[in-house]
Coordinates of C-alpha atoms (C1' of nucleotides) in Angstrom, one line a residue:
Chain A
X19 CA -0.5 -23.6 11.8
X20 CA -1.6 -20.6 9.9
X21 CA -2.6 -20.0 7.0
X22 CA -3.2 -16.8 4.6
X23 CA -6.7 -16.6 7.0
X24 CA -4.6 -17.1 10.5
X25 CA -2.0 -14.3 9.2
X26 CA -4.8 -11.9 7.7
X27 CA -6.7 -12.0 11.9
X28 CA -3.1 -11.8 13.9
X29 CA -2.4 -8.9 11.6
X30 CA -5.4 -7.4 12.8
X31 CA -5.1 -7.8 16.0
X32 CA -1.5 -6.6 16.3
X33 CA -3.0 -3.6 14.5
X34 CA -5.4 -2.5 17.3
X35 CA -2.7 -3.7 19.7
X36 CA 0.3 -1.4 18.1
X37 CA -1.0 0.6 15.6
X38 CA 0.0 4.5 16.8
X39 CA 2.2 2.7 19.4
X40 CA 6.2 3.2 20.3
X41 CA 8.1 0.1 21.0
X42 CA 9.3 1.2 24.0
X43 CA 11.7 -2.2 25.1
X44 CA 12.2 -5.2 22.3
X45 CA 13.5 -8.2 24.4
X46 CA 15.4 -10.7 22.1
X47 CA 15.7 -14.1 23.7
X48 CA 18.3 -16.1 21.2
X49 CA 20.0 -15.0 18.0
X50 CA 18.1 -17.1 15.3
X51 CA 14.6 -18.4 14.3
X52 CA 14.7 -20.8 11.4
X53 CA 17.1 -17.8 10.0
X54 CA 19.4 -15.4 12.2
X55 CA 17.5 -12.4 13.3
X56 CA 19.3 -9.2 12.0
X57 CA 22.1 -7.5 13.5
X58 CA 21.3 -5.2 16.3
X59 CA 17.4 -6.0 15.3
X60 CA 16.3 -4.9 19.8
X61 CA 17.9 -1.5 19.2
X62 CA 16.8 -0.6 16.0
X63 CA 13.3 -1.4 16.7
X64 CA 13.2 -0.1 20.0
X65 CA 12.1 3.9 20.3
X66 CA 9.9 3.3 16.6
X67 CA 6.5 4.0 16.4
X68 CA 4.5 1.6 14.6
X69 CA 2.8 2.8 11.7
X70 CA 0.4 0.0 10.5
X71 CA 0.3 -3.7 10.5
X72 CA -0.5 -5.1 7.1
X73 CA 0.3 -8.5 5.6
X74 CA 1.9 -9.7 1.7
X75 CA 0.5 -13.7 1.5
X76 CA 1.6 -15.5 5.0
X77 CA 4.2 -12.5 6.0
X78 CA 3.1 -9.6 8.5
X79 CA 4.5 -6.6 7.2
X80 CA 4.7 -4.1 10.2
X81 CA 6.0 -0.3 9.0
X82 CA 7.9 1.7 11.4
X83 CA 7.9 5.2 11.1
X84 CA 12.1 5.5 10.3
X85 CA 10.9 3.6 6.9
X86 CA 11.8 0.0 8.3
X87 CA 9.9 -2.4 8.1
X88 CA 9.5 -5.7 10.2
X89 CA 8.9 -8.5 8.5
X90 CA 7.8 -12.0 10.5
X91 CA 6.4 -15.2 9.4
X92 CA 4.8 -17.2 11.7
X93 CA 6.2 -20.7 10.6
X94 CA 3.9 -23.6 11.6
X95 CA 3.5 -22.9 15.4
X96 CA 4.4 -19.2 15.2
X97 CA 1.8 -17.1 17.6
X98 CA 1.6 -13.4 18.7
X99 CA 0.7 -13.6 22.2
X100 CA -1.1 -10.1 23.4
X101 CA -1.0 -9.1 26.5
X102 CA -3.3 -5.8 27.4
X103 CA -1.9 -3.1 29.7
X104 CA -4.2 -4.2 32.3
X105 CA -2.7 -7.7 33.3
X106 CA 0.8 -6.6 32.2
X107 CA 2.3 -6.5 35.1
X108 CA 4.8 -8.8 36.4
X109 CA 4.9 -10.3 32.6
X110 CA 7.4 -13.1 32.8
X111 CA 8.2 -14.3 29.1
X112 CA 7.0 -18.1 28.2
X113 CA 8.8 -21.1 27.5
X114 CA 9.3 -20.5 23.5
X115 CA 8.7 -16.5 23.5
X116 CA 11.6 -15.3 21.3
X117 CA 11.0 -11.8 20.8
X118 CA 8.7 -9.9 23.0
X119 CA 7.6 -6.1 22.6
X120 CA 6.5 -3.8 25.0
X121 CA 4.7 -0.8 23.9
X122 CA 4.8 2.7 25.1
X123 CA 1.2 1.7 27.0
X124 CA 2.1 -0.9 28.4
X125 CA 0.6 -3.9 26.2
X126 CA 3.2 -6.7 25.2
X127 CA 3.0 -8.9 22.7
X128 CA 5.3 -11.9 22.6
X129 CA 6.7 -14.5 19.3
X130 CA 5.9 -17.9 20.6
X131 CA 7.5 -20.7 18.6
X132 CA 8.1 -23.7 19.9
X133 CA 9.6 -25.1 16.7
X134 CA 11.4 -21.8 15.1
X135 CA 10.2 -22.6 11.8
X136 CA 9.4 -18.6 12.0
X137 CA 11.3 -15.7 10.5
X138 CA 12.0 -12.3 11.3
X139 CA 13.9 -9.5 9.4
X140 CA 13.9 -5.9 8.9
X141 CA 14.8 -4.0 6.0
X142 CA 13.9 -0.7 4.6
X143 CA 10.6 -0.2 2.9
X144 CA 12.4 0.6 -0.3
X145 CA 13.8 -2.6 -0.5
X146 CA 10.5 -4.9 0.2
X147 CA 9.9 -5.8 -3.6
X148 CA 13.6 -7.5 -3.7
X149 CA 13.5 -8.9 -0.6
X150 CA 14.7 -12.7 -0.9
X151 CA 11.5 -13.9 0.8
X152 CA 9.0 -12.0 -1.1
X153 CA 10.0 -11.3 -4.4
X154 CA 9.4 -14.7 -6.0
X155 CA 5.3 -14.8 -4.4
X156 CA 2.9 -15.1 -6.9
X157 CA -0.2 -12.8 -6.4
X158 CA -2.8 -12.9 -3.4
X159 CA -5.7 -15.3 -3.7
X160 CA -8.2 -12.4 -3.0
X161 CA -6.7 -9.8 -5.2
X162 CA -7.9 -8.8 -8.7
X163 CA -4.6 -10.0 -10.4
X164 CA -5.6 -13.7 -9.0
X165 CA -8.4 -15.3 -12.1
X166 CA -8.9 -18.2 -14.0
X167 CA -6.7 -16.9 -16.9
X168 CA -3.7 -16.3 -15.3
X169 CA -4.3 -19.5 -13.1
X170 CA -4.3 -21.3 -16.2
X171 CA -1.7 -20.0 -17.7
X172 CA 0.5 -20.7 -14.5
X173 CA -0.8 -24.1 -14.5
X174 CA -0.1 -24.9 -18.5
X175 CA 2.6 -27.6 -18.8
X176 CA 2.6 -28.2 -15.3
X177 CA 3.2 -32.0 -14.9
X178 CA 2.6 -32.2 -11.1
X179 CA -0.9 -32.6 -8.9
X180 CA -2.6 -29.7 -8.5
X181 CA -2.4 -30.2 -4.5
X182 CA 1.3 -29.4 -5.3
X183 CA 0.9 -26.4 -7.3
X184 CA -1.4 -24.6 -5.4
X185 CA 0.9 -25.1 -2.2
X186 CA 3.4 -23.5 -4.1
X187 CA 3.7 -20.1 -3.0
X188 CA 4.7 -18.3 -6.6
X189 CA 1.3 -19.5 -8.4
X190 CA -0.4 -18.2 -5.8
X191 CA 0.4 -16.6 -2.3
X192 CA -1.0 -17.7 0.9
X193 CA -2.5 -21.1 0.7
X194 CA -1.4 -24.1 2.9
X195 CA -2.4 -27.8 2.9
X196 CA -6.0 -27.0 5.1
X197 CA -6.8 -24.6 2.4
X198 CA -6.1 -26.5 0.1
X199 CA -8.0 -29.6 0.1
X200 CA -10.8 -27.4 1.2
X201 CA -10.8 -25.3 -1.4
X202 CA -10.1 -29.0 -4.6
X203 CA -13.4 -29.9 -2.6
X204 CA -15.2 -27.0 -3.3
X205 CA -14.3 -26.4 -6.9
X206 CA -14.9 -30.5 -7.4
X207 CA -11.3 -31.3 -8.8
X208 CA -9.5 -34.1 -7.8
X209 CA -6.3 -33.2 -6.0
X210 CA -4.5 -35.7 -7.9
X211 CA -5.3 -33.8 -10.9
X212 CA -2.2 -32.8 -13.0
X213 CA -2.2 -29.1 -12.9
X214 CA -2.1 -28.3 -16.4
X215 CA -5.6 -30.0 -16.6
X216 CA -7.5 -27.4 -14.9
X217 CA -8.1 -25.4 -17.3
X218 CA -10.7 -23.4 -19.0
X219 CA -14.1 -24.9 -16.8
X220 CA -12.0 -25.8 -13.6
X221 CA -10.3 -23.2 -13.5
X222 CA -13.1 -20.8 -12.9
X223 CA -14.5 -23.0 -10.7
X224 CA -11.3 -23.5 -8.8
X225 CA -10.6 -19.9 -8.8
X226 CA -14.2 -18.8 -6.3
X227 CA -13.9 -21.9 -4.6
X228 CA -10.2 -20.4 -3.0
X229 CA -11.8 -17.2 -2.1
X230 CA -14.5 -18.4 -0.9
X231 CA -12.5 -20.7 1.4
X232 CA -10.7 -17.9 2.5
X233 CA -12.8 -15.5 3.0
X234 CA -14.6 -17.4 5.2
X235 CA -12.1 -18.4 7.2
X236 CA -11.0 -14.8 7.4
X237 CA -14.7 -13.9 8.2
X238 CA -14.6 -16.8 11.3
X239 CA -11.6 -15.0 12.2
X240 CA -12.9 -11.7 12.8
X241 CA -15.2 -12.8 15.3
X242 CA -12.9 -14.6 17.5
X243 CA -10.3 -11.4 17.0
X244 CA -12.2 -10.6 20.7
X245 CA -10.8 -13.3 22.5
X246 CA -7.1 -13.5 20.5
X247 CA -6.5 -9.5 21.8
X248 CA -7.8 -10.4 25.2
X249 CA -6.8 -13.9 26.3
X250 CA -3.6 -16.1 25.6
X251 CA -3.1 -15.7 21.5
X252 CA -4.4 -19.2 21.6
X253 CA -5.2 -19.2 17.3
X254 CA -5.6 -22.5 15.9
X255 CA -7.5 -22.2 13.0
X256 CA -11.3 -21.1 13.1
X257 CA -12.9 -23.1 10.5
X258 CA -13.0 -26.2 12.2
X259 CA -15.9 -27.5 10.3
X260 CA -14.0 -28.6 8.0
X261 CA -15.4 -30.2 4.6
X262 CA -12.5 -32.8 4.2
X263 CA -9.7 -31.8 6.1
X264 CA -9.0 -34.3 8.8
X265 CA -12.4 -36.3 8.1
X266 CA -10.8 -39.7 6.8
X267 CA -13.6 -42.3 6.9
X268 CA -16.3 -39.8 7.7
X269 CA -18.3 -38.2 5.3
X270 CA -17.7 -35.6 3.3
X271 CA -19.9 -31.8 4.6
X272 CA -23.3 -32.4 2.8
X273 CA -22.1 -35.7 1.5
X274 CA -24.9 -37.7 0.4
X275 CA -22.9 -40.9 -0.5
X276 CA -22.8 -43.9 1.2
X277 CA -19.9 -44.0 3.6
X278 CA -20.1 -47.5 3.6
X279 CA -19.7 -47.9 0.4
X280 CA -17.5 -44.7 -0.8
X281 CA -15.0 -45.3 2.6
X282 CA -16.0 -41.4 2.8
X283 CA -13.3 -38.7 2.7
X284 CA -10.1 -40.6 1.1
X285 CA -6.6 -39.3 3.1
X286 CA -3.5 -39.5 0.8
X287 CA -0.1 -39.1 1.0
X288 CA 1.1 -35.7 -1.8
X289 CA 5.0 -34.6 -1.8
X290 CA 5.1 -35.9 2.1
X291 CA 1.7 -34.0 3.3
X292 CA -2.0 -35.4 4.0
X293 CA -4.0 -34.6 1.1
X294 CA -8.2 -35.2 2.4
X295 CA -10.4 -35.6 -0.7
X296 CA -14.0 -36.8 -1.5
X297 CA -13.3 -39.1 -4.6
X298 CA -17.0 -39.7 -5.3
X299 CA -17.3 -35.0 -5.5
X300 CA -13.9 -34.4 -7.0
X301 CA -12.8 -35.7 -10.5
Chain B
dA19 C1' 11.9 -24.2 -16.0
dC20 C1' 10.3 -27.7 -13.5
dA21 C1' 10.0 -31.6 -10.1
dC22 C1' 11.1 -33.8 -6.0
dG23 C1' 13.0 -35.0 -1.5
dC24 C1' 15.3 -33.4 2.5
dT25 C1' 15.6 -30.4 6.3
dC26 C1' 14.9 -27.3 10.2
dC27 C1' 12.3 -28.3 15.6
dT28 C1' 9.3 -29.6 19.2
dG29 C1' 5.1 -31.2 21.3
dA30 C1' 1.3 -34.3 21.1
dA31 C1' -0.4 -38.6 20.4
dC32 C1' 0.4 -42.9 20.1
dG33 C1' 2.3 -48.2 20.9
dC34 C1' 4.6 -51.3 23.8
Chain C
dT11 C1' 5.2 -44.6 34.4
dG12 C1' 8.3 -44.3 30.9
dC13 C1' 10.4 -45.0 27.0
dG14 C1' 10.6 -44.9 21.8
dT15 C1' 8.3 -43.8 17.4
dT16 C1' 5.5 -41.2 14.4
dC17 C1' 3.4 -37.2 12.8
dA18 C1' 2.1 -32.4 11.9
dG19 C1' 3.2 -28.0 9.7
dG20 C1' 5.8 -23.9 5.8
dA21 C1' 9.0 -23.2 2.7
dG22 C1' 14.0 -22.7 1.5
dC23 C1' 17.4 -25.3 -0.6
dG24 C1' 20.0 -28.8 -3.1
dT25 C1' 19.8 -32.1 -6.6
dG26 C1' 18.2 -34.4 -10.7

DNA sequence: ACACGCTCCTGAACGC
DNA sequence: TGCGTTCAGGAGCGTG
């Protein structure tokens, strides 16, 4: 289930795992994900050293040093399970593990995905900013080109719930539908709110409130990057005190209303996905 | 350009 | 115990 947070840690943690490394055997269990993996795509990563690990919204970007670069997304049940040098041996690939690297010191790290909503392709570095799946993203939530003027200016005439446009990955890059109703909670705006209404005020409040989100999610992360190197890959996500998401009937975090009265955090229904709201915080 | 619904797939959590 | 149903999630794609 990861989200911009979820990607930003694995990403991390491949880096320390492969970073400097050489893929020295690339197992391929079937020919597809949600997509068909590329032609020859074992051979042609096997031998490469990896360069870095970095990540464009919810894709890991890993560069190779023949100017390829792998490209994965995780899906909703995509994992990257590490396995150190030390307990290596004998590794016998999981139910689910797709793709599964060795490196040149013996750590592995396997693509578990039960549900293959994943994606993997490589293409040249040259060719990233035309790739189908990234050129239409919209900028990164934590970047400098993300503020309340161009939020509002992406939002302007847009006649659907804000929910919906902020899951839409060309406004902005890398939020999902945890992220999202946390983040409407902590700006205060109603995820039923059309889109082009948050504007001017709401914006810059909506703006902070999704880096903040993040940012602490990414910060609860790092401290459990320990155990995702060293155990199972096991990476639900971190934040699991969770202000609205998933709270239905219970109060809002810091809620001083009456639950008995309010019905406490309100679970909708937006485009087919749980929205989790605080009616009596968010307008 | 925008909005919306459908779809991919499987495991977990239910109800009977 | 075992079966069937529902739900969750990201995002590409087709249609209006």
């Amino acid at each position: 289930m990861p989200e911009l947070p979820e990607v930003e840690t694995v990403c991390r943690g491949l880096s320390a795992t492969l970073s400097g490394r050489v893929l020295a055997r690339v197992d391929q269990h079937r020919p597809d994900l949600r997509f068909p993996l590329p032609d020859n795509f074992a051979r042609r990563l096997t031998g490469r050293r990896v360069e870095s690990v970095g990540r464009r919204a919810k894709y890991i970007l890993i560069r190779l040093d023949d100017g390829q670069v792998l490209l994965i997304h995780l899906g909703m049940a995509g994992r990257m399970v590490v396995t150190p040098p030390d307990r290596a041996a004998g590794f016998a690939p999981a139910t689910h593990d797709h793709v599964v690297f060795r490196a040149d010191d013996g750590s592995v790290v396997a693509f578990n995905d039960a549900r293959r909503f994943g994606m993997m392709d490589l293409v040249a570095e040259a060719d990233l900013p035309r790739h189908r799946l990234l050129a239409g993203l919209g900028p990164e939530p934590l970047g400098n080109e993300f503020h309340d003027a161009y939020l509002s200016a992406r939002l302007a005439g847009r006649r659907t719930p804000i929910k919906a446009a902020l899951l839409d990955q060309t406004v902005v890059a890398g939020l999902g539908n945890i992220y999202v109703s946390e983040a409407l909670f902590g700006a205060g705006i109603s995820p039923r709110r059309l889109a082009a209404s948050v504007a001017g005020r709401r914006a810059e409040r909506l703006v902070p409130a999704i880096r903040e989100v993040l940012s602490a999610a990414i910060a609860a992360g790092g401290s459990s990057l320990r155990d995702y190197v060293q155990t199972d890959g096991e990476l639900g996500y971190f934040q699991h005190a969770w202000a609205v998401y998933d709270r239905a009937g219970e109060p809002c975090r810091d809620c001083r209303c009456d639950v008995e009265t309010t019905g406490g955090v309100h679970r909708i229904v937006q485009s087919g996905r749980s929205t989790f709201y605080c009616p009596a915080k968010q307008r």
